[in-house]
């Protein structure tokens, strides 16, 4: 009997009612996705997460009371936290980097085409990060040049095996599990196992933070 995959449950957090309504209209009812709730400020996120049990949260960056960075950090401290995609209008906003370090799985601009938003939700639900291509390079360059990060990152990565280093490099390039498996001649389950071990060794939350660490180290 074929296994039925449950839909990805999505919580939308944005202080703009029109943005929330537009995202809900776009996403709700699509095959494989269901919008389980909305919130208009980061202060409402813990209660909304309890009520809606989302797999993925679409999180605005700037909100009047509690911003998306703080809300993301609070979510990531919870048992079995949902994945977070930051949605922002500001492609040069340095706070995006702080949000990624707080545990967000990636970020997208609000003018990202709907099909790419849907793809991003599916990817992060599978544990793969998504970064808006138009600003990934600028964001990573900023990470590299933050004072003190370089040596700390290189010291942390020194604890990894050569094979784990190869996986880190592939993750930093934005490769999917399937692409890493093909490039390094291993199975997808082996790739997942390596990534799990890397996260544990480096005390990181997700693949995005692996990528940031690699770029901090100048790799």
CSV table of C-alpha atoms in Angstrom, one decimal, residues 12-28 35 37-40 58:
chain,number,residue,atom,x,y,z
A,12,UNK,CA,2.6,32.7,8.7
A,13,UNK,CA,4.0,35.5,10.9
A,14,UNK,CA,3.9,39.0,9.5
A,15,UNK,CA,2.6,42.4,10.8
A,16,UNK,CA,1.1,43.3,7.4
A,17,UNK,CA,-2.4,41.8,7.1
A,18,UNK,CA,-2.2,42.0,3.3
A,19,UNK,CA,1.0,40.0,3.2
A,20,UNK,CA,-0.5,37.3,5.5
A,21,UNK,CA,-3.7,37.2,3.4
A,22,UNK,CA,-1.7,36.9,0.1
A,23,UNK,CA,0.6,34.1,1.4
A,24,UNK,CA,-2.4,32.2,2.8
A,25,UNK,CA,-4.3,32.5,-0.4
A,26,UNK,CA,-1.3,31.4,-2.4
A,27,UNK,CA,-0.4,28.4,-0.2
A,28,UNK,CA,-3.5,27.1,1.4
A,35,UNK,CA,-1.6,26.9,6.4
A,37,UNK,CA,-2.4,29.6,11.4
A,38,UNK,CA,-1.2,33.2,11.3
A,39,UNK,CA,0.3,35.7,13.7
A,40,UNK,CA,1.0,39.4,13.4
A,58,UNK,CA,7.3,31.9,7.3
